[in-house]
């Protein structure tokens, strides 16, 4: 709801604290969640997440929540889906270029961020483009998986052949964003239930060749040795 | 059996990728001029609605003499015209320095990364990353808006292609594009308080130069530049201030209500209103602005947007005297 959404950015500091507590609880629960199975948990948790966050933030369930980096203003409400806003078209008084009846999502975001403890620091971090494959999935569970797997270094994961090249590159290109929100450039394996159906089909057909060529050339550091697919893989 | 030899495809005007001079990202004239410490001039080309290449050359003609880079807009204002890719290809073949504008409104990440390689292969060495105006203000408001990237994630993607030699998917490029990376900033619209911070984010994402939206409110711009200098950003990025001649008071009013991101203070509109010869007054104001920009510390050049008044660009630059130090 629009009015609740505005309330949330005005009280961004409160939500920041609540979120920090919740996140830690969730992360502590990782062993339990893992045992229950993320695939099984995906649908029910996503439902609860969607209900609560759509009430509070008009959340659109992008699956890659960055609220604590956007002053608690959901960027998916911006008609241009800008993840690093605002655009250059903001109207006098801070209204949206596209929808003149709505406050610019990003004017709200910067105001919200200025009230938070680490809001301004976080909103200054360059965010990657959204991975549309993850739309509709639970961002909460993704954060837990990522934070748990962060214990494994990126290098180790690649060496195990667990991570595909596209994910690795996204993490490389937007390192600071991943530090604050590992779910914006996730590396951990996604449970089937978390991927949009159409995307799952594409995933199996496209990514297998990538994985194979990655396996073949697992070697040193990530940045410089992104393996080439020129031979074989891309055909 | 006689084997017929297929001739190699040959194009006498082929742009072999130019090697950037040392200390430069690209071989573009704009980058060379800026790094040499000259006050730079770029100008926006009015894209024809035509498939005749001569129309593009004609549109470029009034800008060639003074511009270190000619900006080819990418359906700005969401209005359809000949593409920025087409214009840049034609002008590069003709030996002109161009700035290839890319908006995130009409193409997704797959199309844009491919287009950047295509443009670089055609000789383009400077790009301007824009989020783009909403489709609603254009001539085909029913179109689907894409907005897969935003200007800042696009900047970082192109920086990754240039510096790491890979697509955002991690796939290797056999020859990465040598690009001078640009972005826009609008110092005169809300949130005024945070505009300099957003500029910092663009620099962080990879911007080498900035072309601002129209500046008619010098006070607002100076306040913005104070913040820019306090953050030391003017030492990290070349800032070109956007200016342009107004045609009349009516046009000014129309622009500020209908064109997204245009802020024109009442005092300027009044001055246009009271002028005997509004067209001349518009030019006068523009010349004053160029001179003013030259004096502001941290401003590295001007970007002239003289929509349908391209014929004035030459005189504006000459009369402002900003190119006097060029040989
Ligand atoms: S004005 Fe604000 S909400 Fe509207 S499109 Fe621009 S950034 Fe998004």
Coordinates of C-alpha atoms and ligand atoms in Angstrom, one line a residue:
Chain A
X1 CA 0.0 0.0 0.0
X2 CA 1.3 3.4 -1.0
X3 CA 0.8 5.1 2.3
X4 CA 2.4 2.2 4.3
X5 CA 5.3 2.3 1.8
X6 CA 6.0 5.9 2.6
X7 CA 5.7 5.2 6.3
X8 CA 8.4 2.6 6.0
X9 CA 10.9 5.0 4.4
X10 CA 10.1 7.6 7.0
X11 CA 10.9 5.0 9.7
X12 CA 13.7 3.3 7.8
X13 CA 15.9 3.2 10.9
X14 CA 13.4 1.0 12.7
X15 CA 13.2 -1.4 9.8
X16 CA 16.9 -1.5 9.5
X17 CA 17.2 -2.7 13.1
X18 CA 14.4 -5.2 12.7
X19 CA 15.9 -6.6 9.5
X20 CA 19.3 -7.0 11.0
X21 CA 17.9 -9.1 13.9
X22 CA 15.7 -11.2 11.6
X23 CA 18.6 -11.9 9.2
X24 CA 20.8 -13.1 12.1
X25 CA 18.0 -15.4 13.3
X26 CA 17.5 -16.8 9.9
X27 CA 21.2 -17.4 9.4
X28 CA 21.5 -19.2 12.7
X29 CA 18.7 -21.4 11.5
X30 CA 20.6 -22.5 8.4
X31 CA 21.5 -26.0 9.6
X32 CA 17.8 -26.7 10.4
X33 CA 16.6 -25.1 7.2
X34 CA 19.1 -27.2 5.3
X35 CA 17.9 -30.3 6.9
X36 CA 14.2 -29.5 6.1
X37 CA 15.3 -28.9 2.6
X38 CA 15.4 -25.5 0.8
X39 CA 13.4 -26.9 -2.1
X40 CA 10.6 -27.9 0.1
X41 CA 10.7 -24.6 2.1
X42 CA 10.8 -22.4 -1.0
X43 CA 7.0 -22.1 -1.7
X44 CA 5.7 -21.6 1.8
X45 CA 8.4 -19.2 2.8
X46 CA 8.1 -17.2 -0.4
X47 CA 4.3 -16.9 0.2
X48 CA 4.8 -15.5 3.7
X49 CA 7.6 -13.2 2.5
X50 CA 5.4 -11.9 -0.3
X51 CA 2.4 -11.3 2.0
X52 CA 4.4 -9.3 4.6
X53 CA 6.6 -7.4 2.3
X54 CA 4.0 -6.5 -0.2
X55 CA 1.9 -5.0 2.6
X56 CA 4.8 -3.1 4.0
X57 CA 6.9 -2.1 1.0
X58 CA 4.7 -2.9 -2.1
X59 CA 7.4 -5.5 -2.7
X60 CA 7.4 -7.1 -6.1
X61 CA 9.3 -10.2 -5.2
X62 CA 12.3 -9.8 -7.4
X63 CA 14.0 -12.4 -5.3
X64 CA 17.1 -10.2 -4.8
X65 CA 16.0 -7.9 -2.0
X66 CA 18.1 -4.8 -1.5
X67 CA 15.8 -2.8 0.8
X68 CA 18.5 -2.1 3.4
X69 CA 20.6 -0.5 0.5
X70 CA 17.7 1.5 -0.8
X71 CA 16.5 3.3 2.4
X72 CA 13.7 0.7 2.7
X73 CA 12.1 1.9 -0.6
X74 CA 11.5 -1.0 -3.0
X75 CA 13.2 -0.1 -6.3
X76 CA 10.9 -2.4 -8.3
X77 CA 8.2 0.2 -7.8
X78 CA 10.2 2.6 -9.9
X79 CA 8.5 2.4 -13.4
X80 CA 12.0 2.2 -14.9
X81 CA 13.0 -0.6 -12.5
X82 CA 16.1 1.5 -11.7
X83 CA 18.3 -0.2 -9.2
X84 CA 20.8 2.7 -8.9
X85 CA 18.5 5.7 -8.8
X86 CA 17.1 8.2 -9.2
X87 CA 17.0 8.9 -12.9
X88 CA 17.4 12.4 -14.3
X89 CA 13.7 13.0 -14.8
X90 CA 12.5 13.6 -11.3
X91 CA 9.8 16.3 -11.1
X92 CA 9.7 19.4 -8.9
X93 CA 8.8 18.4 -5.4
X94 CA 10.3 14.9 -5.8
X95 CA 7.6 13.3 -7.9
X96 CA 8.1 10.6 -10.5
X97 CA 8.8 11.4 -14.2
X98 CA 6.6 8.6 -15.4
X99 CA 3.8 8.6 -12.8
X100 CA 3.4 12.2 -11.7
X101 CA 1.0 11.2 -8.8
X102 CA 3.7 9.1 -7.2
X103 CA 6.7 10.2 -5.1
X104 CA 9.9 9.2 -6.8
X105 CA 10.9 5.8 -5.3
X106 CA 14.5 7.0 -5.3
X107 CA 13.9 10.4 -3.6
X108 CA 12.2 8.4 -0.9
X109 CA 15.1 5.9 -0.9
X110 CA 17.8 8.6 -0.4
X111 CA 15.7 10.2 2.4
X112 CA 15.2 6.8 4.0
X113 CA 18.9 6.0 3.7
X114 CA 19.9 9.2 5.4
X115 CA 17.9 8.1 8.5
X116 CA 19.6 4.7 8.7
X117 CA 22.8 3.8 10.5
X118 CA 24.6 2.5 7.4
X119 CA 22.0 3.7 4.9
X120 CA 24.1 6.2 3.0
X121 CA 27.1 4.0 2.9
X122 CA 25.0 1.2 1.4
X123 CA 23.0 3.2 -1.1
X124 CA 26.3 4.4 -2.6
X125 CA 27.2 0.9 -3.7
X126 CA 26.7 0.0 -7.4
X127 CA 24.0 -2.6 -7.7
X128 CA 23.9 -5.2 -10.6
X129 CA 21.0 -5.7 -12.9
X130 CA 18.3 -8.0 -11.6
X131 CA 18.4 -11.6 -12.4
X132 CA 14.9 -12.2 -13.8
X133 CA 15.2 -15.9 -13.4
X134 CA 14.8 -15.4 -9.7
X135 CA 11.5 -13.4 -9.8
X136 CA 8.9 -14.7 -7.3
X137 CA 11.4 -16.6 -5.2
X138 CA 12.2 -16.1 -1.5
X139 CA 15.0 -13.6 -1.0
X140 CA 15.2 -14.4 2.7
X141 CA 16.1 -18.0 2.0
X142 CA 18.6 -16.9 -0.7
X143 CA 20.3 -14.6 1.8
X144 CA 20.7 -17.5 4.3
X145 CA 22.1 -19.9 1.7
X146 CA 24.5 -17.3 0.4
X147 CA 25.7 -16.2 3.8
X148 CA 26.2 -19.8 4.8
X149 CA 28.1 -20.6 1.7
X150 CA 30.2 -17.5 1.9
X151 CA 32.3 -19.5 4.3
X152 CA 33.5 -21.4 1.2
X153 CA 35.6 -19.0 -0.8
X154 CA 34.6 -18.1 -4.3
X155 CA 37.6 -19.9 -5.6
X156 CA 36.8 -23.1 -3.8
X157 CA 33.3 -23.2 -5.2
X158 CA 34.5 -22.7 -8.7
X159 CA 37.1 -25.4 -8.2
X160 CA 34.3 -27.7 -7.2
X161 CA 32.5 -26.9 -10.4
X162 CA 29.6 -25.7 -8.3
X163 CA 29.2 -22.3 -9.7
X164 CA 28.6 -21.4 -13.3
X165 CA 30.5 -18.8 -15.2
X166 CA 27.8 -16.2 -15.6
X167 CA 27.1 -16.1 -11.8
X168 CA 30.8 -15.8 -11.1
X169 CA 31.3 -13.0 -13.5
X170 CA 28.3 -11.1 -12.0
X171 CA 29.9 -11.5 -8.6
X172 CA 33.2 -10.3 -10.0
X173 CA 31.7 -7.3 -11.7
X174 CA 29.7 -6.1 -8.7
X175 CA 31.8 -7.1 -5.7
X176 CA 30.6 -4.5 -3.2
X177 CA 27.0 -5.1 -3.9
X178 CA 27.5 -8.8 -3.2
X179 CA 29.3 -8.0 0.0
X180 CA 26.2 -6.2 1.4
X181 CA 23.6 -8.4 -0.3
X182 CA 25.0 -11.7 -1.5
X183 CA 21.6 -12.4 -3.0
X184 CA 22.0 -9.8 -5.8
X185 CA 24.8 -11.8 -7.3
X186 CA 24.2 -15.2 -5.8
X187 CA 26.6 -18.1 -6.2
X188 CA 25.0 -20.9 -4.1
X189 CA 23.0 -23.5 -6.1
X190 CA 19.3 -22.6 -6.5
X191 CA 16.7 -25.1 -5.5
X192 CA 14.6 -26.0 -8.5
X193 CA 11.5 -24.5 -6.8
X194 CA 13.2 -21.1 -6.7
X195 CA 13.6 -20.7 -10.4
X196 CA 10.8 -19.5 -12.6
X197 CA 9.5 -22.5 -14.6
X198 CA 10.4 -21.3 -18.1
X199 CA 13.8 -20.4 -16.8
X200 CA 14.4 -23.9 -15.5
X201 CA 14.1 -25.3 -19.1
X202 CA 16.6 -22.8 -20.4
X203 CA 18.9 -23.4 -17.6
X204 CA 19.4 -27.1 -18.3
X205 CA 19.9 -26.6 -22.0
X206 CA 22.2 -23.6 -21.9
X207 CA 24.2 -23.9 -18.8
X208 CA 25.4 -27.4 -19.2
X209 CA 27.9 -26.5 -21.9
X210 CA 29.1 -23.6 -19.7
X211 CA 29.6 -25.9 -16.7
X212 CA 31.5 -28.4 -18.7
X213 CA 33.9 -26.0 -20.1
X214 CA 34.3 -24.5 -16.7
X215 CA 35.1 -27.9 -15.3
X216 CA 37.7 -28.4 -17.9
X217 CA 39.5 -25.2 -17.2
X218 CA 39.3 -24.7 -13.5
X219 CA 42.5 -23.1 -12.6
X220 CA 43.6 -20.0 -10.9
X221 CA 42.2 -16.6 -10.0
X222 CA 38.8 -15.6 -11.2
X223 CA 39.2 -12.2 -12.7
X224 CA 41.9 -13.0 -15.2
X225 CA 41.1 -16.5 -16.1
X226 CA 37.5 -16.5 -17.1
X227 CA 37.6 -19.5 -19.3
X228 CA 37.0 -19.0 -23.0
X229 CA 34.1 -20.8 -24.6
X230 CA 35.3 -19.9 -28.1
X231 CA 36.3 -23.5 -28.8
X232 CA 33.6 -26.0 -28.5
X233 CA 31.5 -24.7 -25.7
X234 CA 29.5 -22.0 -27.5
X235 CA 28.5 -23.9 -30.6
Chain B
X1 CA 38.0 -29.9 -61.3
X2 CA 38.7 -26.2 -61.1
X3 CA 38.5 -24.7 -57.6
X4 CA 37.1 -21.2 -57.7
X5 CA 38.9 -18.9 -55.2
X6 CA 36.4 -16.9 -53.2
X7 CA 37.7 -13.4 -52.8
X8 CA 38.2 -12.1 -49.3
X9 CA 35.5 -9.7 -48.4
X10 CA 37.1 -6.2 -48.6
X11 CA 35.9 -2.8 -47.3
X12 CA 38.2 0.1 -48.1
X13 CA 36.7 2.1 -45.3
X14 CA 37.0 -0.6 -42.7
X15 CA 37.9 0.9 -39.3
X16 CA 40.7 -1.2 -38.0
X17 CA 40.5 -0.9 -34.2
X18 CA 42.8 2.0 -33.3
X19 CA 45.3 1.6 -30.5
X20 CA 44.6 4.2 -27.7
X21 CA 47.6 6.5 -27.0
X22 CA 49.3 5.5 -23.7
X23 CA 47.4 6.7 -20.6
X24 CA 44.2 6.7 -22.6
X25 CA 41.3 4.2 -22.6
X26 CA 40.3 4.9 -26.2
X27 CA 41.5 6.5 -29.4
X28 CA 38.7 9.1 -29.3
X29 CA 39.4 12.7 -30.0
X30 CA 37.2 13.7 -27.0
X31 CA 39.4 11.8 -24.6
X32 CA 42.6 13.2 -26.1
X33 CA 41.3 16.8 -25.9
X34 CA 40.2 16.3 -22.3
X35 CA 43.4 14.6 -21.1
X36 CA 45.5 17.3 -22.8
X37 CA 43.7 19.8 -20.6
X38 CA 41.7 21.7 -23.2
X39 CA 38.2 22.9 -22.6
X40 CA 36.2 20.4 -24.7
X41 CA 33.1 20.9 -26.8
X42 CA 30.6 18.2 -27.7
X43 CA 27.3 18.7 -29.5
X44 CA 24.1 16.8 -30.0
X45 CA 23.1 15.8 -33.6
X46 CA 19.4 16.1 -34.5
X47 CA 18.8 12.6 -35.9
X48 CA 16.9 12.6 -39.2
X49 CA 13.9 10.4 -39.9
X50 CA 15.5 9.1 -43.0
X51 CA 17.4 6.1 -44.5
X52 CA 19.5 8.3 -46.7
X53 CA 23.1 8.5 -45.3
X54 CA 23.5 12.0 -46.8
X55 CA 20.8 13.3 -44.4
X56 CA 23.0 12.2 -41.5
X57 CA 26.1 14.0 -43.0
X58 CA 24.0 17.1 -43.5
X59 CA 22.8 17.1 -39.9
X60 CA 26.4 16.7 -38.7
X61 CA 27.7 19.5 -40.9
X62 CA 27.0 22.5 -38.6
X63 CA 28.6 20.7 -35.7
X64 CA 31.8 19.3 -37.3
X65 CA 33.9 22.4 -37.1
X66 CA 33.6 23.0 -33.3
X67 CA 32.7 19.6 -31.8
X68 CA 35.3 17.3 -30.3
X69 CA 32.6 14.7 -30.3
X70 CA 29.2 14.5 -31.9
X71 CA 26.5 12.9 -29.8
X72 CA 24.2 10.5 -31.6
X73 CA 21.0 10.3 -29.5
X74 CA 19.3 6.9 -28.9
X75 CA 15.6 7.7 -29.5
X76 CA 15.7 10.5 -27.0
X77 CA 12.4 11.5 -25.5
X78 CA 11.3 8.0 -26.6
X79 CA 10.8 9.3 -30.1
X80 CA 11.8 7.1 -33.0
X81 CA 14.5 8.3 -35.4
X82 CA 17.4 6.8 -37.2
X83 CA 19.4 4.8 -34.7
X84 CA 22.5 6.0 -32.8
X85 CA 24.3 2.9 -34.1
X86 CA 23.6 3.9 -37.8
X87 CA 24.6 7.5 -37.2
X88 CA 27.8 6.5 -35.4
X89 CA 28.8 4.1 -38.1
X90 CA 28.3 6.6 -40.8
X91 CA 30.1 9.4 -39.0
X92 CA 33.0 7.2 -38.0
X93 CA 33.5 6.2 -41.6
X94 CA 33.5 9.9 -42.4
X95 CA 36.3 10.4 -39.9
X96 CA 34.3 12.2 -37.3
X97 CA 34.5 11.6 -33.5
X98 CA 31.2 10.4 -32.1
X99 CA 29.6 9.7 -28.8
X100 CA 27.4 6.7 -29.1
X101 CA 24.4 7.1 -26.8
X102 CA 22.9 4.0 -25.3
X103 CA 19.6 4.1 -23.5
X104 CA 18.4 1.2 -21.4
X105 CA 14.8 1.7 -22.4
X106 CA 14.6 -0.2 -25.6
X107 CA 17.2 -3.0 -25.4
X108 CA 18.1 -5.7 -22.9
X109 CA 21.6 -6.7 -21.7
X110 CA 22.0 -9.2 -24.6
X111 CA 21.3 -6.6 -27.3
X112 CA 23.3 -3.8 -25.7
X113 CA 26.5 -5.8 -25.1
X114 CA 26.4 -7.0 -28.7
X115 CA 25.7 -3.5 -30.0
X116 CA 28.7 -2.1 -28.2
X117 CA 31.0 -4.6 -29.9
X118 CA 29.3 -3.7 -33.2
X119 CA 29.7 0.0 -32.7
X120 CA 33.4 -0.4 -31.6
X121 CA 34.0 -2.5 -34.8
X122 CA 32.6 0.4 -36.8
X123 CA 35.0 2.8 -35.2
X124 CA 33.1 4.1 -32.2
X125 CA 35.3 4.9 -29.2
X126 CA 33.1 6.9 -26.8
X127 CA 29.8 5.9 -25.4
X128 CA 27.2 7.6 -23.2
X129 CA 25.2 5.4 -20.9
X130 CA 21.7 6.6 -20.2
X131 CA 18.7 5.1 -18.4
X132 CA 16.4 6.8 -20.9
X133 CA 13.1 8.6 -20.8
X134 CA 9.9 6.6 -20.2
X135 CA 8.1 5.4 -23.3
X136 CA 5.0 7.5 -22.3
X137 CA 6.5 10.8 -23.4
X138 CA 7.4 9.6 -26.9
X139 CA 5.6 9.1 -30.2
X140 CA 4.7 5.5 -29.5
X141 CA 3.6 5.4 -25.9
X142 CA 2.2 1.9 -26.3
X143 CA 5.7 0.4 -26.7
X144 CA 7.1 -2.1 -24.2
X145 CA 9.7 -0.5 -21.9
X146 CA 12.7 -2.7 -21.3
X147 CA 14.9 -1.2 -18.6
X148 CA 16.9 -4.4 -18.0
X149 CA 20.0 -2.3 -17.1
X150 CA 20.0 1.1 -15.6
X151 CA 22.6 3.7 -16.5
X152 CA 24.9 2.7 -13.7
X153 CA 24.8 -1.1 -14.1
X154 CA 25.3 -0.5 -17.8
X155 CA 28.4 1.5 -17.1
X156 CA 29.8 -1.3 -14.9
X157 CA 29.0 -3.9 -17.6
X158 CA 30.8 -1.9 -20.3
X159 CA 33.8 -1.3 -17.9
X160 CA 33.9 -5.1 -17.4
X161 CA 33.9 -5.7 -21.1
X162 CA 36.7 -3.1 -21.6
X163 CA 38.9 -3.9 -18.6
X164 CA 38.4 -7.6 -18.0
X165 CA 37.7 -8.5 -21.6
X166 CA 34.6 -10.5 -20.9
X167 CA 30.8 -10.2 -21.3
X168 CA 28.8 -10.0 -18.2
X169 CA 28.3 -13.8 -18.6
X170 CA 32.0 -14.3 -18.2
X171 CA 32.5 -15.3 -21.8
X172 CA 35.8 -14.0 -23.2
X173 CA 36.0 -11.4 -25.9
X174 CA 38.7 -12.0 -28.4
X175 CA 39.2 -8.2 -28.8
X176 CA 37.7 -6.1 -26.1
X177 CA 36.3 -2.6 -27.0
X178 CA 38.6 0.4 -26.3
X179 CA 36.0 2.8 -24.9
X180 CA 35.8 6.2 -23.2
X181 CA 32.9 5.7 -20.9
X182 CA 30.4 8.4 -20.3
X183 CA 27.2 9.0 -18.3
X184 CA 24.8 11.8 -17.8
X185 CA 23.9 13.7 -14.6
X186 CA 21.1 16.1 -13.9
X187 CA 22.4 18.6 -11.3
X188 CA 19.3 20.8 -11.4
X189 CA 16.4 18.5 -10.6
X190 CA 15.4 16.7 -7.3
X191 CA 16.8 15.3 -5.2
X192 CA 19.2 18.3 -5.3
X193 CA 20.8 17.2 -2.0
X194 CA 21.9 13.8 -3.4
X195 CA 22.8 14.6 -7.0
X196 CA 26.6 14.8 -6.3
X197 CA 26.4 11.5 -4.4
X198 CA 24.8 9.9 -7.4
X199 CA 27.6 11.3 -9.6
X200 CA 30.0 9.6 -7.2
X201 CA 28.2 6.3 -7.9
X202 CA 28.6 6.8 -11.6
X203 CA 32.3 7.4 -11.2
X204 CA 32.5 4.3 -9.0
X205 CA 30.7 2.3 -11.7
X206 CA 33.2 3.3 -14.4
X207 CA 32.3 6.8 -15.8
X208 CA 35.3 8.6 -17.4
X209 CA 33.3 11.6 -18.5
X210 CA 29.9 13.2 -17.7
X211 CA 27.6 15.2 -19.9
X212 CA 25.0 17.0 -17.9
X213 CA 21.4 17.7 -18.8
X214 CA 20.5 21.3 -19.7
X215 CA 21.7 23.9 -17.2
X216 CA 19.8 27.2 -17.1
X217 CA 20.0 27.6 -13.3
X218 CA 23.6 28.6 -12.7
X219 CA 23.1 28.9 -8.9
X220 CA 21.8 25.4 -8.6
X221 CA 24.7 24.1 -10.8
X222 CA 27.3 26.0 -8.7
X223 CA 25.9 24.4 -5.5
X224 CA 26.2 21.0 -7.2
X225 CA 29.8 21.7 -8.3
X226 CA 30.7 22.8 -4.7
X227 CA 29.7 19.4 -3.5
X228 CA 31.5 17.7 -6.5
X229 CA 34.7 19.5 -5.6
X230 CA 34.3 18.8 -1.9
X231 CA 34.2 15.1 -2.8
X232 CA 37.1 15.5 -5.2
X233 CA 35.0 14.0 -8.1
X234 CA 36.2 16.7 -10.6
X235 CA 39.6 15.1 -10.4
X236 CA 38.3 11.7 -11.2
X237 CA 35.9 12.4 -14.0
X238 CA 35.6 15.0 -16.8
X239 CA 32.4 17.0 -16.4
X240 CA 30.9 18.6 -19.5
X241 CA 28.1 21.1 -18.7
X242 CA 25.0 20.8 -20.9
X243 CA 23.8 24.0 -22.5
X244 CA 21.6 25.1 -25.4
X245 CA 19.9 28.1 -27.0
X246 CA 16.2 28.6 -26.4
X247 CA 14.0 29.6 -29.3
X248 CA 11.3 31.6 -27.4
X249 CA 9.6 32.0 -24.1
X250 CA 6.8 29.7 -25.3
X251 CA 9.4 27.0 -26.3
X252 CA 11.0 27.3 -22.9
X253 CA 7.7 26.8 -21.1
X254 CA 6.8 23.9 -23.3
X255 CA 10.2 22.3 -22.7
X256 CA 10.0 22.5 -18.9
X257 CA 6.6 21.0 -18.7
X258 CA 7.0 18.3 -21.4
X259 CA 10.6 17.3 -21.6
X260 CA 11.6 15.1 -18.6
X261 CA 14.4 16.6 -16.5
X262 CA 14.4 20.1 -17.9
X263 CA 14.5 22.9 -15.3
X264 CA 14.3 26.5 -16.5
X265 CA 14.0 29.2 -13.9
X266 CA 11.3 31.8 -14.3
X267 CA 14.0 34.6 -14.6
X268 CA 15.2 33.0 -17.8
X269 CA 11.7 32.6 -19.2
X270 CA 11.0 36.2 -18.4
X271 CA 14.2 37.4 -20.1
X272 CA 13.1 35.5 -23.2
X273 CA 9.6 37.0 -22.9
X274 CA 10.9 40.6 -22.7
X275 CA 13.4 40.2 -25.5
X276 CA 12.8 42.0 -28.8
X277 CA 14.4 39.3 -30.8
X278 CA 13.8 36.1 -28.8
X279 CA 16.0 33.9 -31.0
X280 CA 18.9 36.2 -30.7
X281 CA 18.3 36.5 -26.9
X282 CA 18.3 32.7 -26.6
X283 CA 21.7 32.6 -28.3
X284 CA 23.0 35.4 -26.1
X285 CA 21.9 33.5 -23.0
X286 CA 23.6 30.4 -24.2
X287 CA 26.9 32.2 -25.0
X288 CA 26.8 33.7 -21.4
X289 CA 26.3 30.2 -20.0
X290 CA 29.2 28.8 -22.0
X291 CA 31.5 31.6 -20.7
X292 CA 30.2 31.1 -17.2
X293 CA 30.9 27.3 -17.3
X294 CA 34.4 27.9 -18.5
X295 CA 35.0 29.7 -15.2
X296 CA 33.7 27.1 -12.8
X297 CA 36.4 25.0 -11.3
X298 CA 36.0 21.4 -12.2
X299 CA 34.0 21.9 -15.5
X300 CA 36.0 20.4 -18.3
X301 CA 33.9 21.4 -21.2
X302 CA 30.4 22.1 -22.6
X303 CA 27.9 19.8 -24.2
X304 CA 25.6 21.8 -26.6
X305 CA 22.1 20.6 -27.2
X306 CA 20.8 22.9 -29.9
X307 CA 17.7 21.0 -31.0
X308 CA 16.7 22.5 -34.4
X309 CA 19.1 25.3 -33.8
X310 CA 22.2 23.5 -34.9
X311 CA 23.1 26.3 -37.2
X312 CA 23.9 28.4 -34.2
X313 CA 26.4 26.0 -32.6
X314 CA 29.3 27.4 -34.5
X315 CA 28.7 31.0 -33.6
X316 CA 27.9 30.2 -30.0
X317 CA 31.3 28.5 -29.5
X318 CA 33.2 31.1 -31.5
X319 CA 31.6 34.1 -29.8
X320 CA 32.2 32.5 -26.4
X321 CA 35.9 32.3 -27.1
X322 CA 36.3 28.9 -25.4
X323 CA 38.3 27.5 -28.3
X324 CA 40.7 30.4 -28.4
X325 CA 43.6 28.3 -27.0
X326 CA 43.4 25.7 -29.7
X327 CA 45.8 25.9 -32.5
Ligands
LIG1 S1 11.5 9.6 -11.2 FE1 12.1 8.1 -9.7 S2 10.5 6.5 -9.6 FE2 10.2 7.7 -11.5 S3 11.3 6.6 -13.1 FE3 12.8 8.1 -12.3 S4 13.9 7.1 -10.6 FE4 12.1 5.8 -11.1

